[in-house]
């Protein structure tokens, strides 16, 4: 039986990295649960409300998008539309070239990762420097983020100190405060030199045309303070209908992402600076990016567009904790990535068709998702799609499940298996002649077989 690419990647992950991913995700998850249940009588109610708000958005994009465009324009922003990642990159380049701009400072934005903006700009002679500490480290290492909120969850401080030394950012020192101070010193000059500041947006209010940015480092604020031009790259699903909806979503986002009551910086940006204001960008451009989102909207998994990129489903997922982010071969790892990445891949869906199978379907992701996305259901729908479309990776690893499906759909075979199952209790499994099975069995203790009793129990219950 062939293994899936995600299994192969997970198998190469060193044990110490796996342990640090596990510890870090577990600690955040536990803190998040405690915070939510200590502070809200019924966090589930809040979650369902948040899910309804976002579901309303994705079902009404046709009216909400023109409405937010009008509002943004009234606020003085220029609005652009990009169907593909290439269109979005070209739009950024056009804005920069029109002003002879050569340097950009970038706050963390998943959309820019998705469309590989930094590489594109680099090819056109433009420096696009990441300013989020984690993303900065990923950039100098020419690496990829492995978590949507904590991009360097796979690195330890010794590796980071080595990278800083290599880049001429001081002699080796793995004290986290020193690392942070050195990055700050380096970046401060860059903010002042930059022509353009680029951000994403966590939410855009249709009611007021405000962009909402949440960060813990304040780097997005710095990215907007000095440069004359602000460009915001925004996925078309990032809208909220009213300002008051932000009360629900911001409360859940901070708690779900980093187990904080509120992120350190929550910025509301209403447009470029007015003549009476002393600082801020003179021009503001908002580029709404589709890049496959309308295809997702038309698919059987449209609910995934409710996602607010909090990363809580990654932190709780037993597969992500074992495999870490790179194994997902996409900007979006974990349960959200297992649904979103194959769909956003469009024609390349078959290349990522193993991802929906990278789940134990335990339902933990659904339980923690602040916008109540039924991720396990969506994974099942995608497995079905992979099978329907004959995607080779959707079939990898299926023989045991194929045998299981056959057995479970034939009452006689099922009864025979239940009867035979009892024999497992007496089999000398340590002597299995198949090496792979023996190695598997050596690491696990098979529980005693207790199956086959339900019908007996039901019959007796009916009699009594
Ligand atoms: S799917 Fe839900 S839990 Fe996962 S990142 Fe998105 S909002 Fe967070």
PDB file of C-alpha atoms in Angstrom, residues 15-299:
ATOM      1  CA  UNK A  15      11.392  14.049  16.730  1.00  0.00           C
ATOM      2  CA  UNK A  16      12.439  17.269  18.539  1.00  0.00           C
ATOM      3  CA  UNK A  17      10.505  19.418  16.038  1.00  0.00           C
ATOM      4  CA  UNK A  18       7.475  17.183  16.363  1.00  0.00           C
ATOM      5  CA  UNK A  19       7.693  17.499  20.141  1.00  0.00           C
ATOM      6  CA  UNK A  20       7.944  21.301  20.033  1.00  0.00           C
ATOM      7  CA  UNK A  21       5.007  21.606  17.610  1.00  0.00           C
ATOM      8  CA  UNK A  22       2.994  19.298  19.864  1.00  0.00           C
ATOM      9  CA  UNK A  23       3.828  21.163  23.088  1.00  0.00           C
ATOM     10  CA  UNK A  24       3.263  24.586  21.636  1.00  0.00           C
ATOM     11  CA  UNK A  25      -0.083  23.780  19.988  1.00  0.00           C
ATOM     12  CA  UNK A  26      -1.310  21.889  23.046  1.00  0.00           C
ATOM     13  CA  UNK A  27      -0.471  24.757  25.407  1.00  0.00           C
ATOM     14  CA  UNK A  28      -2.259  27.340  23.225  1.00  0.00           C
ATOM     15  CA  UNK A  29      -5.291  25.118  22.860  1.00  0.00           C
ATOM     16  CA  UNK A  30      -5.600  24.541  26.611  1.00  0.00           C
ATOM     17  CA  UNK A  31      -5.200  28.239  27.376  1.00  0.00           C
ATOM     18  CA  UNK A  32      -7.789  29.116  24.768  1.00  0.00           C
ATOM     19  CA  UNK A  33     -10.357  26.689  26.160  1.00  0.00           C
ATOM     20  CA  UNK A  34      -9.879  27.971  29.694  1.00  0.00           C
ATOM     21  CA  UNK A  35     -10.130  31.611  28.635  1.00  0.00           C
ATOM     22  CA  UNK A  36     -13.285  31.089  26.594  1.00  0.00           C
ATOM     23  CA  UNK A  37     -15.121  29.061  29.211  1.00  0.00           C
ATOM     24  CA  UNK A  38     -14.001  31.278  32.101  1.00  0.00           C
ATOM     25  CA  UNK A  39     -15.174  34.436  30.420  1.00  0.00           C
ATOM     26  CA  UNK A  40     -18.307  33.473  28.538  1.00  0.00           C
ATOM     27  CA  UNK A  41     -21.272  31.580  29.930  1.00  0.00           C
ATOM     28  CA  UNK A  42     -21.947  30.025  26.575  1.00  0.00           C
ATOM     29  CA  UNK A  43     -19.043  30.317  24.124  1.00  0.00           C
ATOM     30  CA  UNK A  44     -20.898  28.029  21.731  1.00  0.00           C
ATOM     31  CA  UNK A  45     -23.623  30.605  21.336  1.00  0.00           C
ATOM     32  CA  UNK A  46     -21.014  33.204  20.392  1.00  0.00           C
ATOM     33  CA  UNK A  47     -19.411  30.822  17.951  1.00  0.00           C
ATOM     34  CA  UNK A  48     -22.709  30.055  16.271  1.00  0.00           C
ATOM     35  CA  UNK A  49     -23.452  33.781  16.006  1.00  0.00           C
ATOM     36  CA  UNK A  50     -20.025  34.356  14.412  1.00  0.00           C
ATOM     37  CA  UNK A  51     -20.692  31.492  11.985  1.00  0.00           C
ATOM     38  CA  UNK A  52     -24.029  33.066  10.993  1.00  0.00           C
ATOM     39  CA  UNK A  53     -22.413  36.455  10.375  1.00  0.00           C
ATOM     40  CA  UNK A  54     -19.769  34.973   8.106  1.00  0.00           C
ATOM     41  CA  UNK A  55     -22.249  32.658   6.369  1.00  0.00           C
ATOM     42  CA  UNK A  56     -24.402  35.708   5.627  1.00  0.00           C
ATOM     43  CA  UNK A  57     -21.349  37.352   4.069  1.00  0.00           C
ATOM     44  CA  UNK A  58     -20.498  34.495   1.745  1.00  0.00           C
ATOM     45  CA  UNK A  59     -24.113  34.142   0.650  1.00  0.00           C
ATOM     46  CA  UNK A  60     -24.425  37.849  -0.117  1.00  0.00           C
ATOM     47  CA  UNK A  61     -21.071  38.686  -1.657  1.00  0.00           C
ATOM     48  CA  UNK A  62     -22.789  39.823  -4.850  1.00  0.00           C
ATOM     49  CA  UNK A  63     -24.361  42.782  -3.031  1.00  0.00           C
ATOM     50  CA  UNK A  64     -21.826  43.309  -0.243  1.00  0.00           C
ATOM     51  CA  UNK A  65     -18.784  43.689  -2.506  1.00  0.00           C
ATOM     52  CA  UNK A  66     -20.199  46.580  -4.590  1.00  0.00           C
ATOM     53  CA  UNK A  67     -21.436  48.179  -1.362  1.00  0.00           C
ATOM     54  CA  UNK A  68     -18.015  48.056   0.284  1.00  0.00           C
ATOM     55  CA  UNK A  69     -16.378  49.345  -2.888  1.00  0.00           C
ATOM     56  CA  UNK A  70     -18.646  52.391  -2.824  1.00  0.00           C
ATOM     57  CA  UNK A  71     -17.913  52.982   0.855  1.00  0.00           C
ATOM     58  CA  UNK A  72     -14.146  52.636   0.429  1.00  0.00           C
ATOM     59  CA  UNK A  73     -14.181  55.048  -2.511  1.00  0.00           C
ATOM     60  CA  UNK A  74     -16.221  57.523  -0.480  1.00  0.00           C
ATOM     61  CA  UNK A  75     -13.516  57.260   2.193  1.00  0.00           C
ATOM     62  CA  UNK A  76     -10.881  58.195  -0.388  1.00  0.00           C
ATOM     63  CA  UNK A  77      -9.424  54.737  -1.095  1.00  0.00           C
ATOM     64  CA  UNK A  78      -8.855  53.362  -4.602  1.00  0.00           C
ATOM     65  CA  UNK A  79     -10.349  49.917  -5.184  1.00  0.00           C
ATOM     66  CA  UNK A  80      -8.943  47.268  -7.528  1.00  0.00           C
ATOM     67  CA  UNK A  81     -10.224  43.776  -8.381  1.00  0.00           C
ATOM     68  CA  UNK A  82      -7.960  40.798  -9.074  1.00  0.00           C
ATOM     69  CA  UNK A  83      -9.344  37.529 -10.428  1.00  0.00           C
ATOM     70  CA  UNK A  84      -6.091  35.598 -10.067  1.00  0.00           C
ATOM     71  CA  UNK A  85      -2.902  35.723  -8.043  1.00  0.00           C
ATOM     72  CA  UNK A  86      -1.056  37.017 -11.119  1.00  0.00           C
ATOM     73  CA  UNK A  87      -3.586  39.833 -11.521  1.00  0.00           C
ATOM     74  CA  UNK A  88      -3.110  40.804  -7.878  1.00  0.00           C
ATOM     75  CA  UNK A  89       0.698  40.805  -8.174  1.00  0.00           C
ATOM     76  CA  UNK A  90       0.481  42.856 -11.378  1.00  0.00           C
ATOM     77  CA  UNK A  91      -1.851  45.357  -9.690  1.00  0.00           C
ATOM     78  CA  UNK A  92       0.650  45.860  -6.841  1.00  0.00           C
ATOM     79  CA  UNK A  93       3.485  46.283  -9.324  1.00  0.00           C
ATOM     80  CA  UNK A  94       1.510  48.811 -11.388  1.00  0.00           C
ATOM     81  CA  UNK A  95       0.802  50.929  -8.322  1.00  0.00           C
ATOM     82  CA  UNK A  96       4.479  50.839  -7.346  1.00  0.00           C
ATOM     83  CA  UNK A  97       5.828  51.533 -10.823  1.00  0.00           C
ATOM     84  CA  UNK A  98       3.467  54.480 -11.286  1.00  0.00           C
ATOM     85  CA  UNK A  99       5.248  56.129  -8.355  1.00  0.00           C
ATOM     86  CA  UNK A 100       8.749  54.899  -9.125  1.00  0.00           C
ATOM     87  CA  UNK A 101       8.598  52.968  -5.832  1.00  0.00           C
ATOM     88  CA  UNK A 102      11.378  50.454  -5.173  1.00  0.00           C
ATOM     89  CA  UNK A 103      10.986  49.473  -1.525  1.00  0.00           C
ATOM     90  CA  UNK A 104       8.075  47.932   0.308  1.00  0.00           C
ATOM     91  CA  UNK A 105       7.554  46.960   3.941  1.00  0.00           C
ATOM     92  CA  UNK A 106       5.030  44.172   4.363  1.00  0.00           C
ATOM     93  CA  UNK A 107       2.922  43.297   7.374  1.00  0.00           C
ATOM     94  CA  UNK A 108       1.827  39.670   7.657  1.00  0.00           C
ATOM     95  CA  UNK A 109      -0.820  38.795   5.070  1.00  0.00           C
ATOM     96  CA  UNK A 110      -1.804  35.280   4.105  1.00  0.00           C
ATOM     97  CA  UNK A 111      -3.048  36.435   0.699  1.00  0.00           C
ATOM     98  CA  UNK A 112       0.398  37.767  -0.191  1.00  0.00           C
ATOM     99  CA  UNK A 113       1.857  34.359   0.730  1.00  0.00           C
ATOM    100  CA  UNK A 114      -0.814  32.661  -1.335  1.00  0.00           C
ATOM    101  CA  UNK A 115       0.031  34.669  -4.461  1.00  0.00           C
ATOM    102  CA  UNK A 116       3.809  34.644  -3.751  1.00  0.00           C
ATOM    103  CA  UNK A 117       3.952  38.417  -3.981  1.00  0.00           C
ATOM    104  CA  UNK A 118       7.418  38.899  -2.466  1.00  0.00           C
ATOM    105  CA  UNK A 119       9.045  36.634  -5.078  1.00  0.00           C
ATOM    106  CA  UNK A 120       7.162  38.355  -7.872  1.00  0.00           C
ATOM    107  CA  UNK A 121       8.257  41.809  -6.746  1.00  0.00           C
ATOM    108  CA  UNK A 122      11.817  40.651  -6.238  1.00  0.00           C
ATOM    109  CA  UNK A 123      11.899  39.489  -9.861  1.00  0.00           C
ATOM    110  CA  UNK A 124      10.865  43.009 -10.860  1.00  0.00           C
ATOM    111  CA  UNK A 125      13.652  44.636  -8.857  1.00  0.00           C
ATOM    112  CA  UNK A 126      11.541  45.615  -5.845  1.00  0.00           C
ATOM    113  CA  UNK A 127      12.535  44.866  -2.265  1.00  0.00           C
ATOM    114  CA  UNK A 128       9.543  43.549  -0.297  1.00  0.00           C
ATOM    115  CA  UNK A 129      10.599  43.094   3.294  1.00  0.00           C
ATOM    116  CA  UNK A 130       8.557  41.090   5.814  1.00  0.00           C
ATOM    117  CA  UNK A 131       8.143  42.950   9.103  1.00  0.00           C
ATOM    118  CA  UNK A 132       6.334  40.373  11.232  1.00  0.00           C
ATOM    119  CA  UNK A 133       9.174  38.765  13.220  1.00  0.00           C
ATOM    120  CA  UNK A 134       8.217  35.203  12.294  1.00  0.00           C
ATOM    121  CA  UNK A 135       7.735  36.047   8.624  1.00  0.00           C
ATOM    122  CA  UNK A 136      11.021  37.996   8.630  1.00  0.00           C
ATOM    123  CA  UNK A 137      12.849  34.896   9.884  1.00  0.00           C
ATOM    124  CA  UNK A 138      11.119  32.749   7.270  1.00  0.00           C
ATOM    125  CA  UNK A 139      12.185  35.270   4.612  1.00  0.00           C
ATOM    126  CA  UNK A 140      15.871  35.431   5.561  1.00  0.00           C
ATOM    127  CA  UNK A 141      15.963  31.618   5.718  1.00  0.00           C
ATOM    128  CA  UNK A 142      14.173  31.304   2.340  1.00  0.00           C
ATOM    129  CA  UNK A 143      11.815  28.976   4.144  1.00  0.00           C
ATOM    130  CA  UNK A 144       8.011  28.720   4.244  1.00  0.00           C
ATOM    131  CA  UNK A 145       5.651  29.403   7.155  1.00  0.00           C
ATOM    132  CA  UNK A 146       4.338  26.246   8.824  1.00  0.00           C
ATOM    133  CA  UNK A 147       1.448  27.706  10.837  1.00  0.00           C
ATOM    134  CA  UNK A 148      -0.968  30.445   9.829  1.00  0.00           C
ATOM    135  CA  UNK A 149      -0.606  32.414  13.063  1.00  0.00           C
ATOM    136  CA  UNK A 150       2.863  31.326  14.222  1.00  0.00           C
ATOM    137  CA  UNK A 151       4.836  30.908  11.016  1.00  0.00           C
ATOM    138  CA  UNK A 152       8.005  29.631  12.715  1.00  0.00           C
ATOM    139  CA  UNK A 153       6.467  27.094  15.062  1.00  0.00           C
ATOM    140  CA  UNK A 154       8.890  24.603  13.462  1.00  0.00           C
ATOM    141  CA  UNK A 155      12.031  26.544  14.443  1.00  0.00           C
ATOM    142  CA  UNK A 156      13.838  26.820  17.739  1.00  0.00           C
ATOM    143  CA  UNK A 157      15.737  29.840  19.023  1.00  0.00           C
ATOM    144  CA  UNK A 158      19.149  28.288  18.316  1.00  0.00           C
ATOM    145  CA  UNK A 159      18.304  28.033  14.623  1.00  0.00           C
ATOM    146  CA  UNK A 160      17.063  31.624  14.638  1.00  0.00           C
ATOM    147  CA  UNK A 161      20.205  32.903  16.361  1.00  0.00           C
ATOM    148  CA  UNK A 162      22.315  31.119  13.733  1.00  0.00           C
ATOM    149  CA  UNK A 163      20.303  32.750  10.935  1.00  0.00           C
ATOM    150  CA  UNK A 164      20.748  36.206  12.506  1.00  0.00           C
ATOM    151  CA  UNK A 165      24.484  35.675  12.799  1.00  0.00           C
ATOM    152  CA  UNK A 166      24.656  34.558   9.167  1.00  0.00           C
ATOM    153  CA  UNK A 167      22.732  37.670   8.043  1.00  0.00           C
ATOM    154  CA  UNK A 168      25.108  39.996   9.919  1.00  0.00           C
ATOM    155  CA  UNK A 169      22.549  40.886  12.599  1.00  0.00           C
ATOM    156  CA  UNK A 170      25.031  40.488  15.451  1.00  0.00           C
ATOM    157  CA  UNK A 171      27.127  37.723  16.998  1.00  0.00           C
ATOM    158  CA  UNK A 172      25.380  34.468  17.933  1.00  0.00           C
ATOM    159  CA  UNK A 173      22.946  35.060  20.786  1.00  0.00           C
ATOM    160  CA  UNK A 174      19.864  32.916  21.305  1.00  0.00           C
ATOM    161  CA  UNK A 175      18.236  35.042  23.979  1.00  0.00           C
ATOM    162  CA  UNK A 176      14.707  35.772  22.622  1.00  0.00           C
ATOM    163  CA  UNK A 177      14.774  39.392  23.803  1.00  0.00           C
ATOM    164  CA  UNK A 178      18.079  40.027  22.045  1.00  0.00           C
ATOM    165  CA  UNK A 179      16.780  38.420  18.857  1.00  0.00           C
ATOM    166  CA  UNK A 180      13.655  40.599  18.960  1.00  0.00           C
ATOM    167  CA  UNK A 181      15.635  43.778  19.699  1.00  0.00           C
ATOM    168  CA  UNK A 182      18.012  43.142  16.814  1.00  0.00           C
ATOM    169  CA  UNK A 183      15.135  42.546  14.405  1.00  0.00           C
ATOM    170  CA  UNK A 184      13.471  45.775  15.583  1.00  0.00           C
ATOM    171  CA  UNK A 185      16.654  47.788  15.095  1.00  0.00           C
ATOM    172  CA  UNK A 186      17.108  46.408  11.596  1.00  0.00           C
ATOM    173  CA  UNK A 187      13.490  46.955  10.596  1.00  0.00           C
ATOM    174  CA  UNK A 188      13.162  50.523  11.927  1.00  0.00           C
ATOM    175  CA  UNK A 189      15.466  51.852   9.186  1.00  0.00           C
ATOM    176  CA  UNK A 190      13.550  49.883   6.607  1.00  0.00           C
ATOM    177  CA  UNK A 191      10.210  51.427   7.619  1.00  0.00           C
ATOM    178  CA  UNK A 192      11.678  54.883   7.117  1.00  0.00           C
ATOM    179  CA  UNK A 193      13.172  54.025   3.719  1.00  0.00           C
ATOM    180  CA  UNK A 194      10.051  52.282   2.323  1.00  0.00           C
ATOM    181  CA  UNK A 195       7.934  53.845  -0.429  1.00  0.00           C
ATOM    182  CA  UNK A 196       4.974  51.531   0.122  1.00  0.00           C
ATOM    183  CA  UNK A 197       3.475  49.748   3.123  1.00  0.00           C
ATOM    184  CA  UNK A 198       1.510  46.597   2.347  1.00  0.00           C
ATOM    185  CA  UNK A 199      -0.936  44.919   4.705  1.00  0.00           C
ATOM    186  CA  UNK A 200      -3.813  42.500   4.548  1.00  0.00           C
ATOM    187  CA  UNK A 201      -7.047  43.010   6.471  1.00  0.00           C
ATOM    188  CA  UNK A 202      -8.607  40.694   9.001  1.00  0.00           C
ATOM    189  CA  UNK A 203     -12.013  42.231   8.356  1.00  0.00           C
ATOM    190  CA  UNK A 204     -13.512  44.966   6.206  1.00  0.00           C
ATOM    191  CA  UNK A 205     -16.735  46.522   7.430  1.00  0.00           C
ATOM    192  CA  UNK A 206     -19.232  47.103   4.653  1.00  0.00           C
ATOM    193  CA  UNK A 207     -21.121  49.595   6.798  1.00  0.00           C
ATOM    194  CA  UNK A 208     -18.193  51.974   7.338  1.00  0.00           C
ATOM    195  CA  UNK A 209     -15.589  50.834   4.804  1.00  0.00           C
ATOM    196  CA  UNK A 210     -13.118  50.388   7.665  1.00  0.00           C
ATOM    197  CA  UNK A 211     -10.248  47.936   7.366  1.00  0.00           C
ATOM    198  CA  UNK A 212      -9.507  46.113  10.601  1.00  0.00           C
ATOM    199  CA  UNK A 213      -6.003  44.802  11.272  1.00  0.00           C
ATOM    200  CA  UNK A 214      -4.991  42.806  14.310  1.00  0.00           C
ATOM    201  CA  UNK A 215      -1.362  42.191  15.225  1.00  0.00           C
ATOM    202  CA  UNK A 216       0.701  41.659  18.325  1.00  0.00           C
ATOM    203  CA  UNK A 217       3.862  43.393  17.184  1.00  0.00           C
ATOM    204  CA  UNK A 218       2.545  46.707  15.913  1.00  0.00           C
ATOM    205  CA  UNK A 219       4.416  46.156  12.666  1.00  0.00           C
ATOM    206  CA  UNK A 220       1.369  46.881  10.529  1.00  0.00           C
ATOM    207  CA  UNK A 221       1.046  50.292  12.200  1.00  0.00           C
ATOM    208  CA  UNK A 222       4.734  51.005  11.502  1.00  0.00           C
ATOM    209  CA  UNK A 223       4.266  49.824   7.925  1.00  0.00           C
ATOM    210  CA  UNK A 224       1.602  52.499   7.474  1.00  0.00           C
ATOM    211  CA  UNK A 225       3.162  55.328   9.425  1.00  0.00           C
ATOM    212  CA  UNK A 226       6.051  56.405   7.186  1.00  0.00           C
ATOM    213  CA  UNK A 227       5.367  55.265   3.587  1.00  0.00           C
ATOM    214  CA  UNK A 228       3.291  57.544   1.388  1.00  0.00           C
ATOM    215  CA  UNK A 229       1.301  54.674  -0.124  1.00  0.00           C
ATOM    216  CA  UNK A 230      -0.695  51.949   1.604  1.00  0.00           C
ATOM    217  CA  UNK A 231      -1.777  48.860  -0.319  1.00  0.00           C
ATOM    218  CA  UNK A 232      -4.125  46.363   1.316  1.00  0.00           C
ATOM    219  CA  UNK A 233      -4.487  42.915  -0.227  1.00  0.00           C
ATOM    220  CA  UNK A 234      -7.817  41.477   0.843  1.00  0.00           C
ATOM    221  CA  UNK A 235      -9.521  38.171   0.050  1.00  0.00           C
ATOM    222  CA  UNK A 236     -13.063  38.827  -1.166  1.00  0.00           C
ATOM    223  CA  UNK A 237     -14.525  36.855   1.756  1.00  0.00           C
ATOM    224  CA  UNK A 238     -13.081  39.127   4.455  1.00  0.00           C
ATOM    225  CA  UNK A 239     -16.150  41.335   4.768  1.00  0.00           C
ATOM    226  CA  UNK A 240     -18.416  41.849   7.757  1.00  0.00           C
ATOM    227  CA  UNK A 241     -21.745  43.569   7.199  1.00  0.00           C
ATOM    228  CA  UNK A 242     -21.743  45.959  10.180  1.00  0.00           C
ATOM    229  CA  UNK A 243     -19.246  47.494  12.584  1.00  0.00           C
ATOM    230  CA  UNK A 244     -21.026  45.890  15.510  1.00  0.00           C
ATOM    231  CA  UNK A 245     -20.317  42.395  14.088  1.00  0.00           C
ATOM    232  CA  UNK A 246     -16.682  43.099  14.897  1.00  0.00           C
ATOM    233  CA  UNK A 247     -17.493  42.812  18.589  1.00  0.00           C
ATOM    234  CA  UNK A 248     -18.314  39.146  18.088  1.00  0.00           C
ATOM    235  CA  UNK A 249     -15.515  38.319  15.682  1.00  0.00           C
ATOM    236  CA  UNK A 250     -12.656  40.188  17.362  1.00  0.00           C
ATOM    237  CA  UNK A 251     -13.475  38.595  20.708  1.00  0.00           C
ATOM    238  CA  UNK A 252     -13.331  35.152  19.161  1.00  0.00           C
ATOM    239  CA  UNK A 253     -10.350  35.748  16.889  1.00  0.00           C
ATOM    240  CA  UNK A 254      -7.912  36.788  19.623  1.00  0.00           C
ATOM    241  CA  UNK A 255      -8.977  34.043  22.009  1.00  0.00           C
ATOM    242  CA  UNK A 256      -8.919  31.344  19.332  1.00  0.00           C
ATOM    243  CA  UNK A 257      -5.637  32.389  17.731  1.00  0.00           C
ATOM    244  CA  UNK A 258      -3.344  33.167  20.642  1.00  0.00           C
ATOM    245  CA  UNK A 259      -5.526  32.731  23.738  1.00  0.00           C
ATOM    246  CA  UNK A 260      -5.542  36.488  24.363  1.00  0.00           C
ATOM    247  CA  UNK A 261      -8.566  38.564  25.288  1.00  0.00           C
ATOM    248  CA  UNK A 262      -7.662  40.983  22.548  1.00  0.00           C
ATOM    249  CA  UNK A 263      -4.602  41.267  20.355  1.00  0.00           C
ATOM    250  CA  UNK A 264      -2.151  43.978  21.389  1.00  0.00           C
ATOM    251  CA  UNK A 265      -2.884  46.145  18.358  1.00  0.00           C
ATOM    252  CA  UNK A 266      -6.312  46.365  16.752  1.00  0.00           C
ATOM    253  CA  UNK A 267      -6.296  49.034  14.067  1.00  0.00           C
ATOM    254  CA  UNK A 268      -9.238  50.538  12.243  1.00  0.00           C
ATOM    255  CA  UNK A 269      -8.235  52.218   8.991  1.00  0.00           C
ATOM    256  CA  UNK A 270     -10.785  54.417   7.334  1.00  0.00           C
ATOM    257  CA  UNK A 271      -8.842  55.726   4.350  1.00  0.00           C
ATOM    258  CA  UNK A 272      -5.780  57.782   3.395  1.00  0.00           C
ATOM    259  CA  UNK A 273      -4.861  60.731   5.583  1.00  0.00           C
ATOM    260  CA  UNK A 274      -6.939  63.876   5.361  1.00  0.00           C
ATOM    261  CA  UNK A 275      -5.365  67.261   4.676  1.00  0.00           C
ATOM    262  CA  UNK A 276      -5.740  68.092   8.369  1.00  0.00           C
ATOM    263  CA  UNK A 277      -3.977  64.963   9.601  1.00  0.00           C
ATOM    264  CA  UNK A 278      -0.225  65.183  10.299  1.00  0.00           C
ATOM    265  CA  UNK A 279       0.800  61.687   9.175  1.00  0.00           C
ATOM    266  CA  UNK A 280      -0.324  58.511   7.482  1.00  0.00           C
ATOM    267  CA  UNK A 281      -0.315  57.397   3.836  1.00  0.00           C
ATOM    268  CA  UNK A 282      -1.387  59.874   1.207  1.00  0.00           C
ATOM    269  CA  UNK A 283      -2.785  57.117  -0.994  1.00  0.00           C
ATOM    270  CA  UNK A 284      -4.636  53.978  -0.050  1.00  0.00           C
ATOM    271  CA  UNK A 285      -5.325  51.123  -2.457  1.00  0.00           C
ATOM    272  CA  UNK A 286      -7.471  48.124  -1.616  1.00  0.00           C
ATOM    273  CA  UNK A 287      -7.022  45.127  -3.916  1.00  0.00           C
ATOM    274  CA  UNK A 288      -9.791  42.552  -3.539  1.00  0.00           C
ATOM    275  CA  UNK A 289      -8.419  39.151  -4.503  1.00  0.00           C
ATOM    276  CA  UNK A 290     -10.500  36.250  -5.794  1.00  0.00           C
ATOM    277  CA  UNK A 291      -7.821  33.713  -6.789  1.00  0.00           C
ATOM    278  CA  UNK A 292     -10.161  30.719  -6.705  1.00  0.00           C
ATOM    279  CA  UNK A 293     -12.518  31.923  -3.983  1.00  0.00           C
ATOM    280  CA  UNK A 294     -15.544  32.146  -6.280  1.00  0.00           C
ATOM    281  CA  UNK A 295     -14.841  28.536  -7.304  1.00  0.00           C
ATOM    282  CA  UNK A 296     -14.853  27.601  -3.615  1.00  0.00           C
ATOM    283  CA  UNK A 297     -18.100  29.521  -3.252  1.00  0.00           C
ATOM    284  CA  UNK A 298     -19.605  27.456  -6.061  1.00  0.00           C
ATOM    285  CA  UNK A 299     -18.326  24.200  -4.567  1.00  0.00           C
TER     286      UNK A 299
END
